[in-house]
Amino acid sequence: MALLEVSNLTMHYTTRVGDVMAVDSVDFTLERGRALGLVGESGCGKTSIAMTILKLLPENARILGGQIRFDGVDLVPLSEDQMRKYRWDHISMVFQAAMNSLNPVYTVGDQILEAIQHHMPMKERVARKRIAELFNLVGLDPAVMDQYPHEYSGGMKQRAVIAMALSCDPSIIIADEPTTALDVIVQDRILKQIDKIREELNMGMIYISHDIAVIAEVSDRIGVMYAGKMVEFADTHTIFKSPVHPYTYALMSTFPSVKGDKRELVELPGEPPNLIEPPLGCRFHPRCPRATAVCQEQEPVFTEVTNEHFCACWNQRS
Amino acid sequence: MLRYSLKRFIQMAVVLVIYATLVWFIFYAMPGDVTMKFIGNPKIKPEAIQKMRVQFGLDKPVYIQYALFMKSLFTGNLGISFNHYPRTVWSIIAERWPRTVTLFLTAIVLYYAVGFYLGKVIAWRRGGVADYTATVGGIMLWTVFTPWWCLLLIWFFAFKLDWFPLGQFVTPKVWMLAPVGSNFVFTRMLATGLFGPLAILVGWWGLRKVVHDSRTRKWLNWGVTAGILAISLLVWANSGLGKYALDILWHMGVPLIALLTIGFAGSMLLMRDSMLETINEDYILTARAKGLPERVIRDHHAARTALLPVATSFVLAIAFALNGAVIIESVFSWPGIGRTLVNAVATQDYPLAVGAYTFLGLFALIAHFAADILYAVLDPRISYKRGEGA
Amino acid sequence: MWKVRVKLTAKSLRANWGMFAHSKLGPIGLFLIVFFLLFGLVHPLYLVYRGSDKIYDPVVGFAYDLLPEGNPHPPTLSHPLGTDILGRDILGQLMHSTAKAFMLGLIAAGFGVLISTLVGSIAAYFGGFIDSVFMRLADVVMLFPLIAFLVALSAAIEITLFKLAIILAILMGFGGTTIILKSQALTVKVKPFIEAARVSGGGHFRIILSHIIPNVLPLSFLYMMFGVTTAIFSEAILSYLGFLNVRMSLGIMIYTANDSGYLIGSRLGTYWYLWLPPGLIISLLCAGFYFVGRGLDEVVNPRLRER
């Protein structure tokens, strides 16, 4: 059984101007110890999915349907009290812009301590030892544990937030744009570190990014999101070598490969659609070079193309 | 931290000088001087007036007058009161300021505590009937005409319900055979009020350093608090001054109710606005993701950061209490600095009026300074003057 | 060109009005203000209705029609809120004084905000030394507890309503509001089109007037509302304490009653009509303007708006 099974998940936000269908019938799975990458443009729903899994939704958001099965247990019907037991302890998250994830008036160590003491109460001395171990794991000097967030550099804050996410021994970590705010060199280092940790601890990971290069480096399988829907899902190799959805193909073509055949760089015209009133039929059809009449009328179904390779398109590439 | 304090201190000193200059300019450099009021008086001969002018140094050139004024101000010589001759202005102020401070400090602490709690709860609930009523009600009380509201309260509590006395600050009957003056009791009360909480805070700080386990520490904290409270009460009961303090507290009743009702809205709304801003911060989301219970997030994370502007406004409120002092003390006949100022002005006791007003200004200045320091202490980002670490 | 400006202003006014009408406190405040404005304006009509100036003049009238009963007199039909110690009709006094309070409030706050807008914009625009001077000055002015200062001042000079308006305008003009308006002006000043305007030869004051100030004005208007509250309140307090040289005002009404000993002990209840109405009106007037200010706050300050 997969560690995490998301099936037919739908979620929307209610705003003054209408309902935003942020996540629409999304399916994917995550195996123990594997890394899944969610990639797509801004606003495509990848962060929303993460928030929905942890049920960290604002008051105007509602899950309309679907299941989130974690280790067999469906999280959707759980109450807030029940959900709190799962948060951090089993599924934790590294948020976008980690800089702001830390409360400026408490030391970093205290904030990690808080998480530990809530889920796995232990003597403070023991907890501090654990934090020191975590710091070593992420590449931070344990001595800085008692400093304040504003005394850390950007890279240090990122590592600290990762350490905090690891603190309660979760089975899954969701990392939302973990390296966007960092320079390339630090980015590389941290990515490698995260990957190493994942292997060592045999954790499941969900990477969220708009940067395909990052996703490619760390994920075993990739889910491509567009306008709230998942359009393709396969292992990394397949996504890069033989993408079947036109959007995936366009994404892959946006960076040229050094080896391999020369491909024309495809430019995607237009903009992502308004999620309050998405286009009828396939949401990608206004920008799709392969769009036909059926695309404008019916939403394509997410089906299995080959073994463990899913796609939602009427005119898939072969 | 020290460097920051020093910088602010110097700035304050500069402002003090400017302030004193302005005070002098307005009160002493205006056309017409202190002796003017005696000119029409047939009992006072012109030569006596001239002698007075010499005594007051009014015949000297303007800049010398200024220099003399500044010198005497900074040496604490505020002159001699006309009406309370031969008492010096300073002695009168020294006698009266504890009464003002006791009343207003108590009031501010109370209404800030109430406002803080209400603001925190309302902001967390975000909207609803409670929010609306508290806001509208609070603001209406905030803008109410103070003397009118006080009269209303006096009529209701002191007259209708007869729970509290009708004014003044002591009951003559109780104090007739008192071994000490009211000031003695006041200063002792102030001391308890200031040093008690200070001792508690020191206790907490000490425990934090020594006891590492947060759970036992919490119990010890409560123990320390209860212990210090018990000791204070015992000391008061034993000293025999207990009933005098209680009498004073009884008289503080209606003024406190007035101040509480008028004042709570300010801190409540400030806390609410501050919380609303803090709630949108990312670290609140992180706290939720950590699976922490709502109350912990609200109190430990949101309120703590939202507290910063409220804490500074608390100290500033002390400065503005001086405004309130003038009004409240007049309505309740509470003989503190405010009432002193009003009486002095009404009876044209010039030195006392200026002295009282200067004192208020100085107090305000110190309060501002304390507010800056407090903010720096509470927000680690400010006192850390260096840039971010490597 | 100006036609376009008018159209744009009208459009934004309509949008802002929607927000204002939705704010919690704005409409209540507006209602209060309009109500009391009419209340004050109606006074001449009231006098005409009553007919006799000898009886109903708020300052020098005397209730001959209530003799031989003494004054102050509890409410009757001919004097709906009774008469005060000197036999003057209280309702008429209230109307007259309300109008006066409006005038004082609007003039003092209006000029005060005019000053702080100009000062704030100039300080933001020129920066440097001018900026520091005005900000330091604002710090010092903010330091003066207003009421205490006015009280102390009345020892030195005699304060009339007119002088009070000027003093209030100056204090409000150079005080804390300036700092806030300067920040607002700064947000405009750093925008690129200011540079562009300067490069294309715009004179300093022209830029300040036509670019910076219009952006500051909404906030100025907001703080003017709070200014009116302060002004009315200050005047009332000063009159109540007996330090304002004015013949009739809401505060004076309470002062007169207090000074003659009608507010002591049980008399507080018996002679309620001497102090309750004027105090109530002061409170409601101050509340009204403050509410409008808070309502405008939601319009101008988007962070406080609901999602």
PDB file of N, CA and C in Angstrom, chain A residues 23-70:
ATOM      1  N   VAL A  23      -8.065  23.218  -6.746  1.00  0.00           N
ATOM      2  CA  VAL A  23      -7.610  21.837  -6.946  1.00  0.00           C
ATOM      3  C   VAL A  23      -8.803  21.064  -7.496  1.00  0.00           C
ATOM      4  N   ASP A  24      -8.644  20.421  -8.650  1.00  0.00           N
ATOM      5  CA  ASP A  24      -9.789  19.788  -9.298  1.00  0.00           C
ATOM      6  C   ASP A  24      -9.490  18.335  -9.654  1.00  0.00           C
ATOM      7  N   SER A  25     -10.109  17.434  -8.921  1.00  0.00           N
ATOM      8  CA  SER A  25      -9.999  15.992  -9.203  1.00  0.00           C
ATOM      9  C   SER A  25      -8.572  15.526  -9.417  1.00  0.00           C
ATOM     10  N   VAL A  26      -7.759  15.741  -8.427  1.00  0.00           N
ATOM     11  CA  VAL A  26      -6.346  15.384  -8.572  1.00  0.00           C
ATOM     12  C   VAL A  26      -6.085  13.997  -7.988  1.00  0.00           C
ATOM     13  N   ASP A  27      -5.335  13.187  -8.731  1.00  0.00           N
ATOM     14  CA  ASP A  27      -4.935  11.852  -8.243  1.00  0.00           C
ATOM     15  C   ASP A  27      -3.431  11.731  -8.282  1.00  0.00           C
ATOM     16  N   PHE A  28      -2.846  11.197  -7.219  1.00  0.00           N
ATOM     17  CA  PHE A  28      -1.450  10.775  -7.294  1.00  0.00           C
ATOM     18  C   PHE A  28      -1.147   9.925  -6.071  1.00  0.00           C
ATOM     19  N   THR A  29      -0.013   9.222  -6.124  1.00  0.00           N
ATOM     20  CA  THR A  29       0.391   8.414  -4.967  1.00  0.00           C
ATOM     21  C   THR A  29       1.844   8.688  -4.638  1.00  0.00           C
ATOM     22  N   LEU A  30       2.186   8.395  -3.392  1.00  0.00           N
ATOM     23  CA  LEU A  30       3.569   8.530  -2.954  1.00  0.00           C
ATOM     24  C   LEU A  30       3.947   7.269  -2.186  1.00  0.00           C
ATOM     25  N   GLU A  31       5.049   6.661  -2.593  1.00  0.00           N
ATOM     26  CA  GLU A  31       5.494   5.451  -1.906  1.00  0.00           C
ATOM     27  C   GLU A  31       6.444   5.821  -0.781  1.00  0.00           C
ATOM     28  N   ARG A  32       6.575   4.908   0.172  1.00  0.00           N
ATOM     29  CA  ARG A  32       7.509   5.118   1.278  1.00  0.00           C
ATOM     30  C   ARG A  32       8.911   5.316   0.738  1.00  0.00           C
ATOM     31  N   GLY A  33       9.588   6.305   1.273  1.00  0.00           N
ATOM     32  CA  GLY A  33      10.979   6.497   0.920  1.00  0.00           C
ATOM     33  C   GLY A  33      11.200   7.044  -0.480  1.00  0.00           C
ATOM     34  N   ARG A  34      10.138   7.479  -1.148  1.00  0.00           N
ATOM     35  CA  ARG A  34      10.314   7.989  -2.501  1.00  0.00           C
ATOM     36  C   ARG A  34      10.030   9.478  -2.536  1.00  0.00           C
ATOM     37  N   ALA A  35      10.502  10.114  -3.593  1.00  0.00           N
ATOM     38  CA  ALA A  35      10.281  11.551  -3.715  1.00  0.00           C
ATOM     39  C   ALA A  35       9.377  11.838  -4.904  1.00  0.00           C
ATOM     40  N   LEU A  36       8.368  12.638  -4.653  1.00  0.00           N
ATOM     41  CA  LEU A  36       7.438  13.035  -5.717  1.00  0.00           C
ATOM     42  C   LEU A  36       7.608  14.526  -5.962  1.00  0.00           C
ATOM     43  N   GLY A  37       7.674  14.900  -7.224  1.00  0.00           N
ATOM     44  CA  GLY A  37       7.780  16.314  -7.526  1.00  0.00           C
ATOM     45  C   GLY A  37       6.498  16.834  -8.142  1.00  0.00           C
ATOM     46  N   LEU A  38       6.017  17.971  -7.655  1.00  0.00           N
ATOM     47  CA  LEU A  38       4.858  18.618  -8.262  1.00  0.00           C
ATOM     48  C   LEU A  38       5.356  19.887  -8.947  1.00  0.00           C
ATOM     49  N   VAL A  39       5.122  19.941 -10.248  1.00  0.00           N
ATOM     50  CA  VAL A  39       5.662  21.089 -10.968  1.00  0.00           C
ATOM     51  C   VAL A  39       4.554  21.770 -11.748  1.00  0.00           C
ATOM     52  N   GLY A  40       4.693  23.077 -11.952  1.00  0.00           N
ATOM     53  CA  GLY A  40       3.690  23.809 -12.700  1.00  0.00           C
ATOM     54  C   GLY A  40       3.908  25.300 -12.526  1.00  0.00           C
ATOM     55  N   GLU A  41       3.179  26.093 -13.282  1.00  0.00           N
ATOM     56  CA  GLU A  41       3.308  27.548 -13.186  1.00  0.00           C
ATOM     57  C   GLU A  41       2.727  28.054 -11.864  1.00  0.00           C
ATOM     58  N   SER A  42       2.969  29.311 -11.580  1.00  0.00           N
ATOM     59  CA  SER A  42       2.385  29.892 -10.358  1.00  0.00           C
ATOM     60  C   SER A  42       0.879  29.853 -10.457  1.00  0.00           C
ATOM     61  N   GLY A  43       0.264  29.467  -9.370  1.00  0.00           N
ATOM     62  CA  GLY A  43      -1.198  29.469  -9.358  1.00  0.00           C
ATOM     63  C   GLY A  43      -1.810  28.205  -9.926  1.00  0.00           C
ATOM     64  N   CYS A  44      -0.996  27.211 -10.219  1.00  0.00           N
ATOM     65  CA  CYS A  44      -1.562  26.001 -10.816  1.00  0.00           C
ATOM     66  C   CYS A  44      -2.151  25.076  -9.773  1.00  0.00           C
ATOM     67  N   GLY A  45      -1.943  25.382  -8.512  1.00  0.00           N
ATOM     68  CA  GLY A  45      -2.576  24.570  -7.474  1.00  0.00           C
ATOM     69  C   GLY A  45      -1.627  23.688  -6.707  1.00  0.00           C
ATOM     70  N   LYS A  46      -0.332  23.730  -7.001  1.00  0.00           N
ATOM     71  CA  LYS A  46       0.560  22.801  -6.318  1.00  0.00           C
ATOM     72  C   LYS A  46       0.668  23.108  -4.822  1.00  0.00           C
ATOM     73  N   THR A  47       0.785  24.401  -4.476  1.00  0.00           N
ATOM     74  CA  THR A  47       0.822  24.728  -3.058  1.00  0.00           C
ATOM     75  C   THR A  47      -0.516  24.413  -2.399  1.00  0.00           C
ATOM     76  N   SER A  48      -1.596  24.650  -3.149  1.00  0.00           N
ATOM     77  CA  SER A  48      -2.917  24.375  -2.583  1.00  0.00           C
ATOM     78  C   SER A  48      -3.058  22.914  -2.216  1.00  0.00           C
ATOM     79  N   ILE A  49      -2.497  22.045  -3.043  1.00  0.00           N
ATOM     80  CA  ILE A  49      -2.581  20.618  -2.725  1.00  0.00           C
ATOM     81  C   ILE A  49      -1.874  20.338  -1.400  1.00  0.00           C
ATOM     82  N   ALA A  50      -0.686  20.918  -1.251  1.00  0.00           N
ATOM     83  CA  ALA A  50       0.065  20.709  -0.010  1.00  0.00           C
ATOM     84  C   ALA A  50      -0.752  21.156   1.189  1.00  0.00           C
ATOM     85  N   MET A  51      -1.329  22.342   1.088  1.00  0.00           N
ATOM     86  CA  MET A  51      -2.130  22.870   2.187  1.00  0.00           C
ATOM     87  C   MET A  51      -3.334  21.981   2.455  1.00  0.00           C
ATOM     88  N   THR A  52      -3.875  21.415   1.372  1.00  0.00           N
ATOM     89  CA  THR A  52      -5.053  20.580   1.552  1.00  0.00           C
ATOM     90  C   THR A  52      -4.693  19.276   2.249  1.00  0.00           C
ATOM     91  N   ILE A  53      -3.534  18.736   1.906  1.00  0.00           N
ATOM     92  CA  ILE A  53      -3.128  17.483   2.544  1.00  0.00           C
ATOM     93  C   ILE A  53      -3.017  17.667   4.048  1.00  0.00           C
ATOM     94  N   LEU A  54      -2.421  18.780   4.446  1.00  0.00           N
ATOM     95  CA  LEU A  54      -2.289  19.048   5.873  1.00  0.00           C
ATOM     96  C   LEU A  54      -3.529  19.698   6.449  1.00  0.00           C
ATOM     97  N   LYS A  55      -4.498  19.965   5.581  1.00  0.00           N
ATOM     98  CA  LYS A  55      -5.728  20.648   5.973  1.00  0.00           C
ATOM     99  C   LYS A  55      -5.424  21.950   6.698  1.00  0.00           C
ATOM    100  N   LEU A  56      -4.523  22.705   6.133  1.00  0.00           N
ATOM    101  CA  LEU A  56      -4.164  24.009   6.683  1.00  0.00           C
ATOM    102  C   LEU A  56      -4.862  25.089   5.878  1.00  0.00           C
ATOM    103  N   LEU A  57      -6.137  24.861   5.614  1.00  0.00           N
ATOM    104  CA  LEU A  57      -6.829  25.764   4.706  1.00  0.00           C
ATOM    105  C   LEU A  57      -7.426  26.941   5.447  1.00  0.00           C
ATOM    106  N   PRO A  58      -7.502  28.104   4.792  1.00  0.00           N
ATOM    107  CA  PRO A  58      -8.160  29.263   5.410  1.00  0.00           C
ATOM    108  C   PRO A  58      -9.656  29.041   5.512  1.00  0.00           C
ATOM    109  N   GLU A  59     -10.323  29.968   6.178  1.00  0.00           N
ATOM    110  CA  GLU A  59     -11.739  29.746   6.469  1.00  0.00           C
ATOM    111  C   GLU A  59     -12.616  29.699   5.239  1.00  0.00           C
ATOM    112  N   ASN A  60     -12.171  30.367   4.173  1.00  0.00           N
ATOM    113  CA  ASN A  60     -13.038  30.405   3.001  1.00  0.00           C
ATOM    114  C   ASN A  60     -12.763  29.269   2.035  1.00  0.00           C
ATOM    115  N   ALA A  61     -12.003  28.250   2.488  1.00  0.00           N
ATOM    116  CA  ALA A  61     -11.694  27.133   1.597  1.00  0.00           C
ATOM    117  C   ALA A  61     -12.483  25.903   2.026  1.00  0.00           C
ATOM    118  N   ARG A  62     -12.815  25.082   1.052  1.00  0.00           N
ATOM    119  CA  ARG A  62     -13.587  23.885   1.376  1.00  0.00           C
ATOM    120  C   ARG A  62     -13.149  22.726   0.503  1.00  0.00           C
ATOM    121  N   ILE A  63     -13.010  21.553   1.122  1.00  0.00           N
ATOM    122  CA  ILE A  63     -12.721  20.355   0.328  1.00  0.00           C
ATOM    123  C   ILE A  63     -14.054  19.819  -0.148  1.00  0.00           C
ATOM    124  N   LEU A  64     -14.207  19.760  -1.464  1.00  0.00           N
ATOM    125  CA  LEU A  64     -15.493  19.352  -2.005  1.00  0.00           C
ATOM    126  C   LEU A  64     -15.610  17.859  -2.199  1.00  0.00           C
ATOM    127  N   GLY A  65     -14.484  17.221  -2.310  1.00  0.00           N
ATOM    128  CA  GLY A  65     -14.592  15.776  -2.521  1.00  0.00           C
ATOM    129  C   GLY A  65     -13.230  15.130  -2.639  1.00  0.00           C
ATOM    130  N   GLY A  66     -13.217  13.817  -2.631  1.00  0.00           N
ATOM    131  CA  GLY A  66     -11.970  13.088  -2.801  1.00  0.00           C
ATOM    132  C   GLY A  66     -11.446  12.557  -1.481  1.00  0.00           C
ATOM    133  N   GLN A  67     -10.344  11.837  -1.580  1.00  0.00           N
ATOM    134  CA  GLN A  67      -9.759  11.246  -0.382  1.00  0.00           C
ATOM    135  C   GLN A  67      -8.274  11.548  -0.313  1.00  0.00           C
ATOM    136  N   ILE A  68      -7.781  11.632   0.903  1.00  0.00           N
ATOM    137  CA  ILE A  68      -6.339  11.717   1.127  1.00  0.00           C
ATOM    138  C   ILE A  68      -6.011  10.575   2.067  1.00  0.00           C
ATOM    139  N   ARG A  69      -5.545   9.467   1.508  1.00  0.00           N
ATOM    140  CA  ARG A  69      -5.296   8.320   2.374  1.00  0.00           C
ATOM    141  C   ARG A  69      -3.840   8.287   2.797  1.00  0.00           C
ATOM    142  N   PHE A  70      -3.621   8.513   4.075  1.00  0.00           N
ATOM    143  CA  PHE A  70      -2.284   8.427   4.618  1.00  0.00           C
ATOM    144  C   PHE A  70      -2.185   7.137   5.409  1.00  0.00           C
TER     145      PHE A  70
END
